[in-house]
Amino acid sequence: MTGKLLSVVVGLVFDDDGRVLIQQRTEPPEIAGQWEFPGGKIEPDELPEAAVARELAEEIDVAVLSSEPFMRVRHAYPGKTVMLEVLEVTRWSGAARGLEGQAVTWAKISELDDFTMLAANEVMVKALKRRQAQQQGVD
């Protein structure tokens, strides 16, 4: 483990066409311009489901109606390690727009390689691609 451990929640939000919502970081400078799935820090004594609802309302104007665990990711950055609680948002409403000045876009899973994603998000991208391949193999 490197430095401080931060607990973070990530929300995977999909539209009716199966595209996933990503947002572009505006800060800190060393990662500004990179893309990520929306989310943020989990407050002390806050459940991941509550944190994802709060963070997505604050960041992208989305009301989370239901979510379920997708995966957990531990990633070390210089000076800190993040434990990401990744939740798939199964029902939501709202505008899906950047409320903090960040760009947001909907991307097909197959298009995610076209974006420079934060390093911690790469494991999630791989998991989404695996799941999509398994679903397509079943159909």
GROMACS .gro file of C-alpha atoms in nm, residues 42-105:
model
   64
   42ILE     CA    1  -1.725   0.764   0.068
   43GLU     CA    2  -1.790   0.960   0.387
   44PRO     CA    3  -1.721   0.796   0.725
   45ASP     CA    4  -2.004   0.559   0.821
   46GLU     CA    5  -2.165   0.600   0.475
   47LEU     CA    6  -2.274   0.291   0.282
   48PRO     CA    7  -2.155   0.265  -0.080
   49GLU     CA    8  -2.517   0.273  -0.206
   50ALA     CA    9  -2.577   0.603  -0.024
   51ALA     CA   10  -2.243   0.743  -0.141
   52VAL     CA   11  -2.310   0.665  -0.508
   53ALA     CA   12  -2.653   0.829  -0.484
   54ARG     CA   13  -2.504   1.141  -0.321
   55GLU     CA   14  -2.203   1.168  -0.552
   56LEU     CA   15  -2.398   1.119  -0.877
   57ALA     CA   16  -2.659   1.376  -0.769
   58GLU     CA   17  -2.380   1.626  -0.689
   59GLU     CA   18  -2.163   1.558  -0.996
   60ILE     CA   19  -2.392   1.468  -1.284
   61ASP     CA   20  -2.751   1.552  -1.180
   62VAL     CA   21  -2.856   1.186  -1.168
   63ALA     CA   22  -3.091   1.046  -0.905
   64VAL     CA   23  -2.993   0.687  -0.830
   65LEU     CA   24  -3.308   0.481  -0.775
   66SER     CA   25  -3.129   0.147  -0.732
   67SER     CA   26  -2.780   0.004  -0.760
   68GLU     CA   27  -2.599  -0.321  -0.701
   69PRO     CA   28  -2.236  -0.419  -0.640
   70PHE     CA   29  -2.031  -0.476  -0.956
   71MET     CA   30  -1.675  -0.516  -0.830
   72ARG     CA   31  -1.415  -0.386  -0.587
   73VAL     CA   32  -1.084  -0.245  -0.713
   74ARG     CA   33  -0.774  -0.152  -0.515
   75HIS     CA   34  -0.535   0.079  -0.698
   76ALA     CA   35  -0.213   0.248  -0.583
   77TYR     CA   36  -0.134   0.597  -0.706
   78PRO     CA   37   0.178   0.787  -0.598
   79GLY     CA   38   0.114   0.889  -0.238
   80LYS     CA   39  -0.224   0.719  -0.196
   81THR     CA   40  -0.415   0.399  -0.251
   82VAL     CA   41  -0.782   0.398  -0.345
   83MET     CA   42  -1.031   0.124  -0.265
   84LEU     CA   43  -1.304   0.159  -0.527
   85GLU     CA   44  -1.648   0.020  -0.451
   86VAL     CA   45  -1.794  -0.009  -0.801
   87LEU     CA   46  -2.173  -0.017  -0.823
   88GLU     CA   47  -2.386  -0.068  -1.130
   89VAL     CA   48  -2.672   0.181  -1.126
   90THR     CA   49  -2.969  -0.032  -1.230
   91ARG     CA   50  -3.234   0.243  -1.221
   92TRP     CA   51  -3.185   0.618  -1.240
   93SER     CA   52  -3.342   0.943  -1.351
   94GLY     CA   53  -3.206   1.285  -1.433
   95ALA     CA   54  -3.018   1.487  -1.689
   96ALA     CA   55  -2.670   1.325  -1.682
   97ARG     CA   56  -2.480   1.651  -1.722
   98GLY     CA   57  -2.160   1.783  -1.568
   99LEU     CA   58  -2.250   2.001  -1.270
  100GLU     CA   59  -1.886   2.070  -1.177
  101GLY     CA   60  -1.771   2.201  -1.515
  102GLN     CA   61  -1.660   1.860  -1.640
  103ALA     CA   62  -1.738   1.715  -1.981
  104VAL     CA   63  -1.959   1.406  -1.978
  105THR     CA   64  -2.036   1.165  -2.258
   0.00000   0.00000   0.00000
